[in-house]
Coordinates of C-alpha atoms in Angstrom, one line a residue:
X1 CA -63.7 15.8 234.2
X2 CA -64.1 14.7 237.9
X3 CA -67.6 13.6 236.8
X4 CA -66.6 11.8 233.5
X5 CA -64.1 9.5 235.2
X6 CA -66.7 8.7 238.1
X7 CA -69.2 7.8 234.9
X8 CA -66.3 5.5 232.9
X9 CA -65.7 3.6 236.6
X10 CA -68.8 2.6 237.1
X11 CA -69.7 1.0 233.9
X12 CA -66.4 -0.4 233.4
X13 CA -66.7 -3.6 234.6
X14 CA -70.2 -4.1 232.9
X15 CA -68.8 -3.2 229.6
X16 CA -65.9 -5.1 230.2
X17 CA -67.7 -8.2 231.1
X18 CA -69.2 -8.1 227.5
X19 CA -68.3 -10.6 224.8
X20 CA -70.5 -9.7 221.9
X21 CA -71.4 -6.6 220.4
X22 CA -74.8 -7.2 219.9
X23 CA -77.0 -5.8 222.0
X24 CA -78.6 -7.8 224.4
X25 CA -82.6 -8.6 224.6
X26 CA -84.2 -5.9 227.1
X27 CA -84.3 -7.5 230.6
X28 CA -86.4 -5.6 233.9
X29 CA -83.4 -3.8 235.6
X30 CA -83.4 -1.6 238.7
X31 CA -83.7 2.3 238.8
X32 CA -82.0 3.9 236.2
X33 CA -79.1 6.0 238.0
X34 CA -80.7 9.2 238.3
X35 CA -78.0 10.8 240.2
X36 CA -75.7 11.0 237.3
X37 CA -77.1 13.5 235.8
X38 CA -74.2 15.6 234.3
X39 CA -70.6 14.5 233.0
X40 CA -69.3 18.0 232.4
X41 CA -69.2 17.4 228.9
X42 CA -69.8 20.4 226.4
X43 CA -72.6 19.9 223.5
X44 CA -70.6 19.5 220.4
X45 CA -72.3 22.8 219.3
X46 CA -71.5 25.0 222.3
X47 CA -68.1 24.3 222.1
X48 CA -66.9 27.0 220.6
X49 CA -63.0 27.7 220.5
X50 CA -62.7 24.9 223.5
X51 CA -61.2 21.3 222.8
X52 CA -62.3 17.6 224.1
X53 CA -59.3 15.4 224.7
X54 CA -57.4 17.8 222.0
X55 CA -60.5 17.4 219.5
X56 CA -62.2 20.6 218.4
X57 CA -66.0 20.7 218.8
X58 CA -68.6 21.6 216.3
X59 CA -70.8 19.3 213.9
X60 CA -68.8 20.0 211.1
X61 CA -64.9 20.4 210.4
X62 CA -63.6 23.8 211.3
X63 CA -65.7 23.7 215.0
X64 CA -68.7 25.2 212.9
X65 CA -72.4 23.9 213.2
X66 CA -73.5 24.4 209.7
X67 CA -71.5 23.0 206.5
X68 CA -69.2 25.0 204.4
X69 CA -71.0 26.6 201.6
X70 CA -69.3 24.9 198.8
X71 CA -70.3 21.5 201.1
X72 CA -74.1 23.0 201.4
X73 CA -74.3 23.7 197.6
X74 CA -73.7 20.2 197.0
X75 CA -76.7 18.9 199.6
X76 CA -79.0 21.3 198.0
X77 CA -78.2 19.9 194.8
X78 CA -78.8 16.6 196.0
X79 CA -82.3 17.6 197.3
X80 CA -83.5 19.2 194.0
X81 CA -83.0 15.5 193.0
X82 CA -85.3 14.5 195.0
X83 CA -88.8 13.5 193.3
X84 CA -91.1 11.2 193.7
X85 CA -90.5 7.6 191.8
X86 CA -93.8 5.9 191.1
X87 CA -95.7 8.3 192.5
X88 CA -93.7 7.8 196.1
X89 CA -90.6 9.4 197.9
X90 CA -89.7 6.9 200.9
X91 CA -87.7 8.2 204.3
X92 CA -86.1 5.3 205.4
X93 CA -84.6 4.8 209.1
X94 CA -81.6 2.6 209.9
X95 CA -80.5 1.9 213.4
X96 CA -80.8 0.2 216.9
X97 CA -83.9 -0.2 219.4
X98 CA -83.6 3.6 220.1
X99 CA -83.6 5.1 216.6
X100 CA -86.7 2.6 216.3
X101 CA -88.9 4.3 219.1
X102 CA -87.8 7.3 218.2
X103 CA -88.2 7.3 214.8
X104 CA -91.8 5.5 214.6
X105 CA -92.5 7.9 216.9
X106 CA -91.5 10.3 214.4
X107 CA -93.6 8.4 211.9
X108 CA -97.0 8.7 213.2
X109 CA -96.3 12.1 214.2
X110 CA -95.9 13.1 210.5
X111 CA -98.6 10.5 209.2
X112 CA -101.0 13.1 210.8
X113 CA -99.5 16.1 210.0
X114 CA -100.9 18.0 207.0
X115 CA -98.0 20.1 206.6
X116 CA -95.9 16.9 205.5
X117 CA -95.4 16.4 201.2
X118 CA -98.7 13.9 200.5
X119 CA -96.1 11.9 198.5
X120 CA -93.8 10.8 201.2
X121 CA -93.7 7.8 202.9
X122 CA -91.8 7.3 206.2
X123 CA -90.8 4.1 207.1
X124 CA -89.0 2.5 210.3
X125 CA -86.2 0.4 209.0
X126 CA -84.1 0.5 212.4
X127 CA -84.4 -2.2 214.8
X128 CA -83.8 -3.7 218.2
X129 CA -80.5 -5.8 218.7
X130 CA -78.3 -4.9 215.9
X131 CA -75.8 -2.4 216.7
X132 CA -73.4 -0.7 214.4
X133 CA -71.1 -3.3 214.1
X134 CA -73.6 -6.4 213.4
X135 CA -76.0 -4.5 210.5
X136 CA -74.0 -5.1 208.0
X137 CA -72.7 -8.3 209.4
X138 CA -76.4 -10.2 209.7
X139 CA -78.4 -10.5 206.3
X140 CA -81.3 -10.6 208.8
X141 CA -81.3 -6.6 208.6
X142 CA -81.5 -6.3 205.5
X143 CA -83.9 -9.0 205.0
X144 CA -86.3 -7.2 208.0
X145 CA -85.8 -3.4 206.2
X146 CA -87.1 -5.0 202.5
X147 CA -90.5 -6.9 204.7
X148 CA -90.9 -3.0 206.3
X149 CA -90.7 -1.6 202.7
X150 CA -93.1 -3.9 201.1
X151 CA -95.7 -3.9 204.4
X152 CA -95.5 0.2 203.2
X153 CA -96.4 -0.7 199.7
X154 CA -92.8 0.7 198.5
X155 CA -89.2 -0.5 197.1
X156 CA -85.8 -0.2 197.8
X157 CA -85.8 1.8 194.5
X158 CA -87.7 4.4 195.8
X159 CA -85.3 5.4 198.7
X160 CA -84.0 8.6 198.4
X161 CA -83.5 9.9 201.7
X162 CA -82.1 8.1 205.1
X163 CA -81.6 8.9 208.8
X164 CA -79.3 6.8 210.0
X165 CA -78.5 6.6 214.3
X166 CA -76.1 3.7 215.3
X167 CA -74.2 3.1 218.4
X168 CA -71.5 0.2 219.8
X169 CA -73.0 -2.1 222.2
X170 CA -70.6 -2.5 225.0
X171 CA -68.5 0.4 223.8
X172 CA -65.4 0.7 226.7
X173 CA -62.4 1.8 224.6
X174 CA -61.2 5.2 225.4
X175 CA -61.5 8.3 223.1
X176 CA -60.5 8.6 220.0
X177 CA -60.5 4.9 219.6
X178 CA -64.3 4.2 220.1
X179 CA -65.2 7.1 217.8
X180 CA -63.2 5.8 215.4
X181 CA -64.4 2.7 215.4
X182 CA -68.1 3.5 215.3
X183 CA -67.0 5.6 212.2
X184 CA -65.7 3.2 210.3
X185 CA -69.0 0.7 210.9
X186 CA -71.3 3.7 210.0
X187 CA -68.9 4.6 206.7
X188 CA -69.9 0.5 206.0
X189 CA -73.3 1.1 206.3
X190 CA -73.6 3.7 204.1
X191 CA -71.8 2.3 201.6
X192 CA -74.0 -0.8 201.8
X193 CA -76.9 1.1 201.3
X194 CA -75.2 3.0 198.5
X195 CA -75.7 -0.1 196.5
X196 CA -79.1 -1.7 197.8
X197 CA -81.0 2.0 197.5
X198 CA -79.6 2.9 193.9
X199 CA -81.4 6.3 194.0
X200 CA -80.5 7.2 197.7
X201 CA -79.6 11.1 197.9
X202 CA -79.4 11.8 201.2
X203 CA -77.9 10.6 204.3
X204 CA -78.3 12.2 207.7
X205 CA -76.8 11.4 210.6
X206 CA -77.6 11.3 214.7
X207 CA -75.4 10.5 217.4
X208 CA -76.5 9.3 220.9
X209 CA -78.7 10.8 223.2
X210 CA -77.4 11.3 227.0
X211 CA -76.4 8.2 228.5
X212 CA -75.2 8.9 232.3
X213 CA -78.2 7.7 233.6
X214 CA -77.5 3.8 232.5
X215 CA -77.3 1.0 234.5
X216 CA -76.0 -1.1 231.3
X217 CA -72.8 -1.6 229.6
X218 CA -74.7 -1.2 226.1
X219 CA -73.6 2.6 225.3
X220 CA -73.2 4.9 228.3
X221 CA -71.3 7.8 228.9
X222 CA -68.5 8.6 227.6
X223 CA -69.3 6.5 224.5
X224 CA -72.2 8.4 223.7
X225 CA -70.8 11.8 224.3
X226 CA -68.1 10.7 222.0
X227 CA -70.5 9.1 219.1
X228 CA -70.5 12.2 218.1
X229 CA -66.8 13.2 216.6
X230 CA -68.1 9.4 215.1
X231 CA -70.6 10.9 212.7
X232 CA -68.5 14.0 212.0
X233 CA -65.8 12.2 211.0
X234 CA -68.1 10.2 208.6
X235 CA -69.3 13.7 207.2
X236 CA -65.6 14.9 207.1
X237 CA -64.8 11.8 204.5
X238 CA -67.5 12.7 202.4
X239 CA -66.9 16.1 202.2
X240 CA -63.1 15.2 201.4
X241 CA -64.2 12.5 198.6
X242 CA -62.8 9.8 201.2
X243 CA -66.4 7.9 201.1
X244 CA -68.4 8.4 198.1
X245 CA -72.3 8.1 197.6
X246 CA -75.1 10.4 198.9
X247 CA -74.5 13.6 200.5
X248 CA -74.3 12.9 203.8
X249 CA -74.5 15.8 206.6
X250 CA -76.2 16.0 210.3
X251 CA -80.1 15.0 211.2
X252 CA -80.9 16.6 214.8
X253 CA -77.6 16.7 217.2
X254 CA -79.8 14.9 220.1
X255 CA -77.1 14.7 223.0
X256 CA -77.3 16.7 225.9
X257 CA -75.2 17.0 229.3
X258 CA -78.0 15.7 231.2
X259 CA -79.5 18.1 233.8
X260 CA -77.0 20.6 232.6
X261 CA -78.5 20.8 229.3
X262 CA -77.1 22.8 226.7
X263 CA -77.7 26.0 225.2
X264 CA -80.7 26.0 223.2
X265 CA -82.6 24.7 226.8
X266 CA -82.6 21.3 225.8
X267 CA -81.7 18.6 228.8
X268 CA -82.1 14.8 229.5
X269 CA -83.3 14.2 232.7
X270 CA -83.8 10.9 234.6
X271 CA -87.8 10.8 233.6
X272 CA -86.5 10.7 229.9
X273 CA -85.0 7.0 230.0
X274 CA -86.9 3.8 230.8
X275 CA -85.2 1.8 233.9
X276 CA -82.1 0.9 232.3
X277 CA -81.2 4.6 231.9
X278 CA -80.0 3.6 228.2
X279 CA -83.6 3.5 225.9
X280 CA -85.8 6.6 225.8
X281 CA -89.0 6.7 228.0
X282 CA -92.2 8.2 226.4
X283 CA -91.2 11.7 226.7
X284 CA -87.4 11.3 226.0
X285 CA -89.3 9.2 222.8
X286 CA -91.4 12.8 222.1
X287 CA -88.6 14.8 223.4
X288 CA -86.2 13.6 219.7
X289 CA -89.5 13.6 217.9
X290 CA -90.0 17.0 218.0
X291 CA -86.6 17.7 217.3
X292 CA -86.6 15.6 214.1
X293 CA -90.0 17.4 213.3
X294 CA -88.4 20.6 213.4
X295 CA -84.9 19.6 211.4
X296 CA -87.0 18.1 208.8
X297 CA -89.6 21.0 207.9
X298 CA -86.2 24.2 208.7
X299 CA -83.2 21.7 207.2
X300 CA -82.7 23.5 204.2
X301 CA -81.9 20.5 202.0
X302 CA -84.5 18.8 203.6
X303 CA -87.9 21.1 203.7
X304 CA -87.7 21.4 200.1
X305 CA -89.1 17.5 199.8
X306 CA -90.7 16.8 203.2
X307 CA -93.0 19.6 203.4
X308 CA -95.9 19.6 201.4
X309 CA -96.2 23.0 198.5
X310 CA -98.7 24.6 200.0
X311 CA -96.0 25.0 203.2
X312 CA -92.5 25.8 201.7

């Protein structure tokens, strides 16, 4: 805890001196802090029975890491519906200048991959400078997302599946109030795509990759730490009926306690983050790739569709 409140200090007054939540154009910035390089903070999925500011851990309700079956029925159901229209089923990202590398990262990776269903088409709909709160706000998203589609030679009709990662830029209000607040801009989102990609299915979500190393008021610690309980609570609503559309359940949990790392091995160290410590160098970049590769081909409401037949 000790850590976490030498973190929140020394970005307070950069994220207080912010007046916008957009996200500022990239700027060259000085070393990326490399000596914060742990807040303490637990992975939501090694939390077991333990509690975060009287907050249960887990991905899902309950402090479990997988849904409830009756929740998992309903996403497997939803990925049966999954079939090509025209020929053509299109994976669609939504976010910020991270999601972005990450996920054409992600792209290219399974362009080339011969394990990947012939019929898919990725596409890279998130982009830099709109946070969570301005997407909706700015028809210039939207407008950018239905270029991306055509460029692919697809249609917001032929969207079925989403992986949607959002942050606050400038994010400073404690917990629960920030993860409430990125909720509610990622239950608007979702909603908004509800209606523009009538035969969307599938929703996953991703919170925010370590941020103790930044130098920028844009999303550090604890605000990414708590981005998290953000996209759980977005999944809780669904599962209670409280937002309605596609099934909507985790992508890849990508945060990490730094150095500490969590306990599948996985840590975030300084060399993963460009200079401003907030956006993901080239191996932080191939570091969510691969786990996105490997949700997408073991997920079990997502293999059945991105895999190819001849590798079920």
């Amino acid at each position: 805890m000790k850590a976490l409140l030498a973190l929140a200090a020394a970005f307070a007054a950069v994220s207080a001196s912010l007046s916008t939540t957009q996200a500022p154009a990239r700027q060259a910035s000085p070393n990326a802090q490399c000596s914060l390089d742990s807040t303490g903070l637990i992975p939501l999925t090694d939390m077991g029975s333990r509690r975060y500011r009287g907050y249960r851990g887990g991905l899902y309700p309950g402090g479990v890491n997988r849904p409830v079956p009756k929740y998992m029925k309903k996403g497997l159901a939803a990925s049966r519906q999954v079939r090509p229209i025209n020929g053509k089923i299109v994976l669609l990202s939504i976010g910020m200048s991270n999601a972005s590398a990450e996920f054409s990262a992600f792209k290219r990776a399974s362009d080339r991959d011969s394990q990947v269903n012939q019929n898919l088409v990725v596409v890279d709909g998130a982009q830099d400078g709109f946070d969570a709160t301005n997407v909706n706000a700015r028809p210039a998203y939207w407008d950018s997302v239905d270029s991306r589609l055509d460029a692919a030679g697809v249609s917001a009709a032929q969207v079925q599946v989403v992986w949607l990662k959002e942050a606050i830029a400038g994010e400073h209000r404690r917990f629960p109030k920030d993860a409430k607040a990125l909720q509610a801009s990622l239950r608007k989102i979702i909603t908004t795509m509800r209606f523009r990609y009538p035969k969307l299915r599938l929703v996953y979500l991703s919170s925010r990759t370590y941020g103790g190393y930044a130098i920028t008021g844009w999303n550090p610690e604890p605000a990414a730490y708590d981005s998290g309980y953000a996209v759980r609570g977005v999944i809780q609503d669904r599962i209670s009926g409280k937002l309605k559309g596609p099934w909507v359940g985790w992508g890849p949990y990508l945060w990490t306690d730094g150095l500490a790392g969590r306990s599948d091995g996985l840590q975030w160290t300084c060399d993963d983050v460009e200079a401003d410590g907030t956006h993901p160098s080239k191996s932080g970049v191939q570091k969510v790739v691969n786990m996105l590769t490997t949700f997408f081909k073991t997920d079990p409401t997502a293999k059945r569709w991105y895999l190819s037949r001849a590798h079920p």
